[in-house]
Short mmCIF file of C-alpha atoms in Angstrom, two decimals:
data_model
loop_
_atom_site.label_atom_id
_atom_site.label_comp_id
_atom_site.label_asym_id
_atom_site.label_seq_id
_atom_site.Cartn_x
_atom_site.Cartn_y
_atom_site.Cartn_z
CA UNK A 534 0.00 0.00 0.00
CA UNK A 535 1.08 3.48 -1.15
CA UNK A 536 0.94 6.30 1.69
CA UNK A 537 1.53 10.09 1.97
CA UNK A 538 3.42 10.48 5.36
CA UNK A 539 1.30 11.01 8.46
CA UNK A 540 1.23 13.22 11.80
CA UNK A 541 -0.18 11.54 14.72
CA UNK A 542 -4.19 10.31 14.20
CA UNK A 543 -7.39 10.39 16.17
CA UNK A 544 -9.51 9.10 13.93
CA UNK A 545 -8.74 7.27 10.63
CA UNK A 546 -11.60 6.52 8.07
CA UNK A 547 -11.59 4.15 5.26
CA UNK A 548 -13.48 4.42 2.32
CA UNK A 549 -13.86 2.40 -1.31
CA UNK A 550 -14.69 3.34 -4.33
CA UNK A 551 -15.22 1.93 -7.95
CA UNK A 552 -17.16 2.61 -11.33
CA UNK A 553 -20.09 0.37 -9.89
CA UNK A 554 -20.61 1.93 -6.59
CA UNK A 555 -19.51 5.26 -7.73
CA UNK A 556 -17.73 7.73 -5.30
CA UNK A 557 -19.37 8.99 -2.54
CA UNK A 558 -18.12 7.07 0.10
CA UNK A 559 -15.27 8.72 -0.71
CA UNK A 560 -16.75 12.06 -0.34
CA UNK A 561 -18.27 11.28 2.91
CA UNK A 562 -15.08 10.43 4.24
CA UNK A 563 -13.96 13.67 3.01
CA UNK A 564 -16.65 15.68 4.96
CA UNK A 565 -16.13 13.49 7.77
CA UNK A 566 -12.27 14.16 7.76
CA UNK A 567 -13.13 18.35 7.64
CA UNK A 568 -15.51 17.98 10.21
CA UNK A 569 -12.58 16.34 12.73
CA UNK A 570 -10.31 19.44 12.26
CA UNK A 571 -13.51 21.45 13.36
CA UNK A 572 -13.28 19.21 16.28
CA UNK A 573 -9.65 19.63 17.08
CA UNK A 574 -8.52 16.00 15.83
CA UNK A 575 -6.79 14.52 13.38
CA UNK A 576 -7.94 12.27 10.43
CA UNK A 577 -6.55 10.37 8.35
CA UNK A 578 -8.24 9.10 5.08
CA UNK A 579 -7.30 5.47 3.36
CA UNK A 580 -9.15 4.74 0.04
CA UNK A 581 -8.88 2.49 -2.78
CA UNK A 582 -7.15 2.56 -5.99
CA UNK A 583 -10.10 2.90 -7.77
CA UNK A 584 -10.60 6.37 -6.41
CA UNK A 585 -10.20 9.14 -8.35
CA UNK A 586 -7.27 11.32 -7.74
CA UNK A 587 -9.57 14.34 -8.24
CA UNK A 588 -11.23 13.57 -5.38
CA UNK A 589 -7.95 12.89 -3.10
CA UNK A 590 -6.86 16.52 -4.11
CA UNK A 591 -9.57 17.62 -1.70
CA UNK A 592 -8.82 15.89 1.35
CA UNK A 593 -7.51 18.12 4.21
CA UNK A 594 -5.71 15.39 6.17
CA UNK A 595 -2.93 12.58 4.93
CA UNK A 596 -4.45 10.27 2.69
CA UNK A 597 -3.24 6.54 2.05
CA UNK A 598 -3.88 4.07 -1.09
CA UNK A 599 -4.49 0.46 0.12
CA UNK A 600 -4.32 -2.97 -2.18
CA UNK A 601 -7.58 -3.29 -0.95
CA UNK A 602 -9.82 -3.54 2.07
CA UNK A 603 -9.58 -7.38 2.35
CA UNK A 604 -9.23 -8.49 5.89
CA UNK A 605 -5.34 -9.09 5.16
CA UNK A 606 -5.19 -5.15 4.31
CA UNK A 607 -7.52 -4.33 6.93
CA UNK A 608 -5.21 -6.01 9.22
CA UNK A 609 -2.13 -4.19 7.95
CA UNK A 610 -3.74 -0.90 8.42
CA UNK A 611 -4.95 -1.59 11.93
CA UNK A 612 -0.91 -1.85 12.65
CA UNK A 613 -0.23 1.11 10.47
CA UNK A 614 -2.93 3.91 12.03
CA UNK A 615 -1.75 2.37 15.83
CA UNK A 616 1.66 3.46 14.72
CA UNK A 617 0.29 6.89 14.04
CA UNK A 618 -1.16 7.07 17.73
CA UNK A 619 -5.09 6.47 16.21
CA UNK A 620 -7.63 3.63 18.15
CA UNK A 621 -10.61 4.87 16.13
CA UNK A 622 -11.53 3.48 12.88
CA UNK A 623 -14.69 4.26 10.91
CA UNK A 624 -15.04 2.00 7.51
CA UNK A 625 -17.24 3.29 4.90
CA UNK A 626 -18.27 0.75 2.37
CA UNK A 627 -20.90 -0.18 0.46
CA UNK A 628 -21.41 -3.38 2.10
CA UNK A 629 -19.31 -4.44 5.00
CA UNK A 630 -18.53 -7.64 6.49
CA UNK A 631 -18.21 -8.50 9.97
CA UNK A 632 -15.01 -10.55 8.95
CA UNK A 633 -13.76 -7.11 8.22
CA UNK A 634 -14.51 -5.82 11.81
CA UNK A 635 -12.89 -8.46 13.53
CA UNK A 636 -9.82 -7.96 11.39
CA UNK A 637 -9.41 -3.92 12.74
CA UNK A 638 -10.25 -5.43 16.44
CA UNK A 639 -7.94 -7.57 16.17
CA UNK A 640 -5.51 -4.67 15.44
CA UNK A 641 -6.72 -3.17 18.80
CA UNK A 642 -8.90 -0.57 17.10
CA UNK A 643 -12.17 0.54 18.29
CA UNK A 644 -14.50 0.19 14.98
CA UNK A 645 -17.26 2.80 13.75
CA UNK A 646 -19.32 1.56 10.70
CA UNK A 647 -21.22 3.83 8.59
CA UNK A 648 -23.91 1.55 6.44
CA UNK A 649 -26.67 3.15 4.38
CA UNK A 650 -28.28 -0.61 4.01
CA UNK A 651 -28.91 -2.39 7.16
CA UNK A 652 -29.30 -6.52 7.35
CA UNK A 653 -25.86 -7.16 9.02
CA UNK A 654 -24.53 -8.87 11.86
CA UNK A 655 -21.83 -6.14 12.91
CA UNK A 656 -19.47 -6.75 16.29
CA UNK A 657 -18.56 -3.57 16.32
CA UNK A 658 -18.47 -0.43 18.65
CA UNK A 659 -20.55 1.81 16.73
CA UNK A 660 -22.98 1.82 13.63
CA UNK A 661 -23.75 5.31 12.23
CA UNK A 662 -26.34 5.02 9.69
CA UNK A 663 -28.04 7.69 7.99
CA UNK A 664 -30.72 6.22 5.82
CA UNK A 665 -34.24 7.67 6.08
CA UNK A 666 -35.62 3.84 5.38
CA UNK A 667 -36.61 2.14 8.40
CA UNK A 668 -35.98 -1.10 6.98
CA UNK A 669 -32.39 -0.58 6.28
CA UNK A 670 -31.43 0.20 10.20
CA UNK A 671 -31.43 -2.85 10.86
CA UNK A 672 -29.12 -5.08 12.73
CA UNK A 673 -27.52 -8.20 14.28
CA UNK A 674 -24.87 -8.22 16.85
CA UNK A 675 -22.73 -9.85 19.78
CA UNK A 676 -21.67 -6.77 21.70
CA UNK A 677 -24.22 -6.00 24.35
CA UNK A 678 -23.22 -1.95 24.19
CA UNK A 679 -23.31 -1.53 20.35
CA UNK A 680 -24.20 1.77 19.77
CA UNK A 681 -26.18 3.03 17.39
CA UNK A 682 -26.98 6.51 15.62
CA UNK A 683 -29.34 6.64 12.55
CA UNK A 684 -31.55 8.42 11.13
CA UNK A 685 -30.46 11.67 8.37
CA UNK A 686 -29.52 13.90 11.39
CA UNK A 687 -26.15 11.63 10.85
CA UNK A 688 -25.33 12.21 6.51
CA UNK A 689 -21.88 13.69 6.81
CA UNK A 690 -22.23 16.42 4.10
CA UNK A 691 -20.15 18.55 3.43
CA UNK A 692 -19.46 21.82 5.75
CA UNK A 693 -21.47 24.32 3.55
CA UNK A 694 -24.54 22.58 3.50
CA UNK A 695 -25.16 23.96 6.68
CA UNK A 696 -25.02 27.26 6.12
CA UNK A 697 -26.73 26.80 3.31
CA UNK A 698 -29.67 25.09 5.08
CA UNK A 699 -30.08 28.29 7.09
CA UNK A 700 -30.72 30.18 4.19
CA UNK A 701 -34.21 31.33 3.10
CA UNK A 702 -35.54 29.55 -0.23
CA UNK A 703 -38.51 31.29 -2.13
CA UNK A 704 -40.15 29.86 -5.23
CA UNK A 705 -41.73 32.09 -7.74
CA UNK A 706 -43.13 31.46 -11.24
CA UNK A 707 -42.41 28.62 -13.78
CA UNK A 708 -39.05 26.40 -13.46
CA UNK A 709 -36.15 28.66 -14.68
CA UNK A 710 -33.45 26.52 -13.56
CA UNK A 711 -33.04 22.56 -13.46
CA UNK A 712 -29.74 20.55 -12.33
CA UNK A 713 -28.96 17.15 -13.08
CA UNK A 714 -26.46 15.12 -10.87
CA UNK A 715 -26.96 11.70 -11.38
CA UNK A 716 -23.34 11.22 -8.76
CA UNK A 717 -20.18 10.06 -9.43
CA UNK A 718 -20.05 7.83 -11.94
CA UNK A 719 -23.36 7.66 -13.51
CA UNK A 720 -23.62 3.84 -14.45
CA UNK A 721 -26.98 3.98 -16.17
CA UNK A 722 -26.26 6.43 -18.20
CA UNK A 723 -29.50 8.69 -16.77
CA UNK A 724 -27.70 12.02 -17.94
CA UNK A 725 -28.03 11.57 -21.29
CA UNK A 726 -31.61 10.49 -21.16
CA UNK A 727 -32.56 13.58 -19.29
CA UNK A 728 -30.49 15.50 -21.51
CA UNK A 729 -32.50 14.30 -24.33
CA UNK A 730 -36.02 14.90 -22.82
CA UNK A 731 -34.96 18.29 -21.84
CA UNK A 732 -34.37 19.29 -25.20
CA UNK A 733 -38.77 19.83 -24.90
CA UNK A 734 -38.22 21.50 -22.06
CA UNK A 735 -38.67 25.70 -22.67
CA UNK A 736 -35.71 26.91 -24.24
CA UNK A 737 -35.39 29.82 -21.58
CA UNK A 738 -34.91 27.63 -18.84
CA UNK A 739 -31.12 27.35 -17.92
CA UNK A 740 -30.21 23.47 -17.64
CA UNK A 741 -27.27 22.15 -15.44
CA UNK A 742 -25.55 19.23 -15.52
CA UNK A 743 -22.98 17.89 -13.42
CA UNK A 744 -20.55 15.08 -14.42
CA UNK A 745 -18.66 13.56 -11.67
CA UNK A 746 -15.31 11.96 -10.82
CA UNK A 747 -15.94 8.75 -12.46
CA UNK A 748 -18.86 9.78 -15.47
CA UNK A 749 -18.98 6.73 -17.53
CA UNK A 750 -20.13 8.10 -20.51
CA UNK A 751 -18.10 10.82 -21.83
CA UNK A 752 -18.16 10.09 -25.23
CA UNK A 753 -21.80 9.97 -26.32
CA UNK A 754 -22.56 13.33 -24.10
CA UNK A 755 -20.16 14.70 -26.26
CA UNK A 756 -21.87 13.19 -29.57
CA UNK A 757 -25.78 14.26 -28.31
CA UNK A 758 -24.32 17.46 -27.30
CA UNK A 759 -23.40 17.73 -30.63
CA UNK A 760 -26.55 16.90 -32.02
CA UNK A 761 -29.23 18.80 -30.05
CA UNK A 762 -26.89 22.19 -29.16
CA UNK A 763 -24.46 22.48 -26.36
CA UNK A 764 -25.08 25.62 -25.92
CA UNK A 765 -28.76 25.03 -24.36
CA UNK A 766 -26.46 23.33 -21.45
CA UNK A 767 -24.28 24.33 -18.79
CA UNK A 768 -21.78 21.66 -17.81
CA UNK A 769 -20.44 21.47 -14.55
CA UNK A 770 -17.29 18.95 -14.61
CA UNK A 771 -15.83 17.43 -11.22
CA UNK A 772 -16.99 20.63 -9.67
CA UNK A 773 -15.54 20.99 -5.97
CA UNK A 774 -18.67 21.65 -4.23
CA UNK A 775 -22.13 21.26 -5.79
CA UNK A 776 -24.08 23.07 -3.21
CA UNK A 777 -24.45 26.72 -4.25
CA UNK A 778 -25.58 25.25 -7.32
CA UNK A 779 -27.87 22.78 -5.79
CA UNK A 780 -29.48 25.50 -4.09
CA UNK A 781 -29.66 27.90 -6.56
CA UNK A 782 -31.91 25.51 -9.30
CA UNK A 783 -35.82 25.05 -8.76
CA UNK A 784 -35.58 21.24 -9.71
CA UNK A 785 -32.89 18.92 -9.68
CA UNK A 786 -32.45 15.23 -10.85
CA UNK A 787 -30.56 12.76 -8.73
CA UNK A 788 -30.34 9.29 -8.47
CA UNK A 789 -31.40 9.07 -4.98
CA UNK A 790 -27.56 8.31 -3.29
CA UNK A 791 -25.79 11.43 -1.37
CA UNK A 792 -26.93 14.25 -3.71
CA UNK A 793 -30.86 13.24 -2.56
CA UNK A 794 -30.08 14.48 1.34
CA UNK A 795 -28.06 17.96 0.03
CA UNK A 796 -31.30 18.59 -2.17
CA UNK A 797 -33.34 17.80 0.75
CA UNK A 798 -31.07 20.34 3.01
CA UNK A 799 -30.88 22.81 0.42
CA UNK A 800 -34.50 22.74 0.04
CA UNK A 801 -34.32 22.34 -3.12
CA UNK A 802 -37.35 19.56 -4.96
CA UNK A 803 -35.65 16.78 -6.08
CA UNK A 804 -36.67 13.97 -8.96
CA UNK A 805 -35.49 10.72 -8.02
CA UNK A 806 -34.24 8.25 -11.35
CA UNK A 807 -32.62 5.68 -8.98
CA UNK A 808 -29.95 3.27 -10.02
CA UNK A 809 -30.07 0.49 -7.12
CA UNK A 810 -32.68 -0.97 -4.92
CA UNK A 811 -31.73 0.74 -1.61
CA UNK A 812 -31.89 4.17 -3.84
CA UNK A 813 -35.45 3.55 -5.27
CA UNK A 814 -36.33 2.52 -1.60
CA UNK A 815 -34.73 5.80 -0.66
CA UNK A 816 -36.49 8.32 -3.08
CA UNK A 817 -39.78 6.63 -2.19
CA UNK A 818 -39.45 7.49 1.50
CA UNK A 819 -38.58 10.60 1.00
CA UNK A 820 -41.62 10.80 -1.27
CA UNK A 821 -43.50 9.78 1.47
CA UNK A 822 -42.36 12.44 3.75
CA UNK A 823 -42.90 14.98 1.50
CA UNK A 824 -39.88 15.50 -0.67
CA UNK A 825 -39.47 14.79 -4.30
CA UNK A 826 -40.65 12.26 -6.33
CA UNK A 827 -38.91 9.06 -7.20
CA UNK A 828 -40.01 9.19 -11.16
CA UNK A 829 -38.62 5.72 -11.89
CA UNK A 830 -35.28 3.74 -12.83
CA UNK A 831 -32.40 5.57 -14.61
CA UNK A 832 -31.96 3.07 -16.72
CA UNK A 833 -35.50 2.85 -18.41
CA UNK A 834 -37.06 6.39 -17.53
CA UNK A 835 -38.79 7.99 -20.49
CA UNK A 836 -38.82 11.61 -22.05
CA UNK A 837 -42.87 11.61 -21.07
CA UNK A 838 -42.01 10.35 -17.23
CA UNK A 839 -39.27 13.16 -17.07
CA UNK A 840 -40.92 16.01 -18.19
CA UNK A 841 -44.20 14.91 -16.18
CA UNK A 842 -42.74 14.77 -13.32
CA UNK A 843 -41.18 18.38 -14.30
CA UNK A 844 -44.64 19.59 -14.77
CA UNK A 845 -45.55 18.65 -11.59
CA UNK A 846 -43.65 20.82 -9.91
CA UNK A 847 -43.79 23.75 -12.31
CA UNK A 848 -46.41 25.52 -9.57
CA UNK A 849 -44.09 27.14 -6.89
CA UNK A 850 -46.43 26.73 -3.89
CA UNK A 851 -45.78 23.19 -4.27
CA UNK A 852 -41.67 23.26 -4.86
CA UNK A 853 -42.31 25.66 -1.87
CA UNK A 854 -44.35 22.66 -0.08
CA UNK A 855 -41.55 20.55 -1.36
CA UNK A 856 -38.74 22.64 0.21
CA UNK A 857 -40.19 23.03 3.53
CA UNK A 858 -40.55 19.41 4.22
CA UNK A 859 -37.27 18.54 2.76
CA UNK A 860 -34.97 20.93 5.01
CA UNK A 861 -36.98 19.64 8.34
CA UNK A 862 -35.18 16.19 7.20
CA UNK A 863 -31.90 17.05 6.89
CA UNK A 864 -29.81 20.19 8.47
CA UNK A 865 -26.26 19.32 7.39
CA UNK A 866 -25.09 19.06 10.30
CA UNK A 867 -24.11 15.02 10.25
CA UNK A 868 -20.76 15.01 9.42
CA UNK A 869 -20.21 17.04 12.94
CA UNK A 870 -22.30 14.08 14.62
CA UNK A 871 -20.44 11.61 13.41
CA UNK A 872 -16.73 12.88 14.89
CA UNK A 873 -18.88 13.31 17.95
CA UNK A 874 -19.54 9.52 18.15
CA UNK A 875 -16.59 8.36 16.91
CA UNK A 876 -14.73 10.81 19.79
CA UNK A 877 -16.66 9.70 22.44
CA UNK A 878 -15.84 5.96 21.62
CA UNK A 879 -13.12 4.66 24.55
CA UNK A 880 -9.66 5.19 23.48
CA UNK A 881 -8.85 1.79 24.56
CA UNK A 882 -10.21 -1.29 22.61
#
């Protein structure tokens, strides 16, 4: 494993990344590593070598490239972040084991997990999960003081989202400004079939789109750019912080991961074309709470479902309606919670 040299650690969080799961673990860690120098301590940040370098760039701690996160690796880092004077670990991965767990214990670390999908037997010292699904909170496990913190009060976003949450949103008139940010990578290719429904969308509306990190597709955006006029688009590549633009659109598009709970705390209505189970799931309890609409799959969603679901929130009192119930789920705060956990954790495992 490849490693930048490190000052002394108080917390170290590891998180993967990869052109099927996209990025934002990554980015969580990110916010989660900021959110510790608010707090006085040190972070460190170890990630895969499927994570874009972009993304490392932004990091405001040390920041290591394991093999992998196999429990050999996992093992090997437990050593490595003791060394550094750190007995915290928090692992952030799409789906992790309990093998995994013991591995860091083993390594005499005390072990935070941050899960977004629930169904797990997890030995650890702490679960922070953030989903707004009931079903996905839950778990199995052999420690008798397991704590737990769930619930969207705990999405580590990113430090501006909660100033921007404090700011007043109004809603006047017809949409005059849509966003799509379908996250990192983009697997189904959603952007371009939004791009192409938008095209019927009133020419004096200003359309965003954001391509992240990873976006899969580069080529034929470029062709149907070509084809229906790049200039109706503004494109927004690897930006460093989405949420002044997030805020500033009437509508957005998202495919129900991260960029779902910064629309939410932006206030800002979101249309959900999910790309996994756990996302549809996601954009239809948010739906049921009030916020956004989960219009279908990315990978089959149709120029008539797009733009209907754009027409249903053409009326401003309801993106208002929208907007309201959206920021009273989220308050960016999370990232601040989760250093809070992890710091009041034992320093001995």
């Amino acid at each position: 494993m490849a490693a930048l040299d490190s000052p002394r650690a108080t917390i170290a969080v590891l998180a993967e990344a990869s052109p099927t799961i996209g990025t934002g673990h990554v980015v969580e860690a990110v916010s989660i590593a900021r959110a510790a120098r608010r707090r006085n301590a040190e972070a460190e940040l170890w990630v895969n070598h499927s994570t874009p370098t972009a993304l490392l760039a932004r990091a405001p701690c040390p920041v290591h490239v394991a093999e992998d996160f196999s429990c050999a690796s996992l093992a090997r880092i437990a050593r490595t972040v003791r060394d550094h004077g750190c007995q915290r670990v928090l692992t952030s991965f799409r789906r992790v084991m309990d093998e995994q767990v013991a591995a860091l214990r083993r390594g005499g670390m005390r072990v935070g997990c941050l899960d977004e999908l629930g169904d797990l037997r997890l030995d650890c010292d702490l679960v922070i999960n953030p989903a707004l699904v009931p079903q996905h909170q839950r778990y199995v496990s052999g420690r008798a003081n397991l704590r737990m913190c769930c619930g969207p009060a705990f999405m580590p976003l990113a430090e501006e989202y909660a100033a921007l949450h404090r700011r007043a949103r109004s809603f006047e008139g017809h949409i005059r400004r849509v966003v799509m940010a379908m996250g990192g990578v983009d697997r189904t290719g959603a952007t371009l079939r939004l791009i192409e429904a938008l095209t019927r969308w009133p020419r004096d509306a200003t359309k965003h789109v954001v391509l992240g990190a990873g976006f899969a597709h580069r080529r034929a955006l470029d062709e149907m750019l070509d084809r229906v006029g790049a200039g109706a688009f503004v494109l927004h590549e690897r930006p460093a912080s989405l949420g002044e633009l997030l805020a500033s659109c009437d509508v957005a598009f998202t495919a129900g991961g991260d960029t779902l709970y910064e629309l939410a705390c932006v206030g800002t209505p979101a249309l959900v074309l999910f790309e996994d189970a756990h996302e549809h799931r996601q954009g239809q309890e948010f739906e049921a709470r009030g916020f956004g609409r989960c219009v279908g799959a990315g990978s089959a969603a149709t120029a008539e479902q797009i733009l209907g679901a754009l027409d249903e929130l053409d009326d401003p009192q309801r993106r208002a309606a929208h907007s309201e119930a959206g920021r009273a789920l989220v308050d960016g705060r999370g990232a601040a919670r989760v250093i809070d956990a992890l710091l009041d954790l034992a320093g001995e495992a």
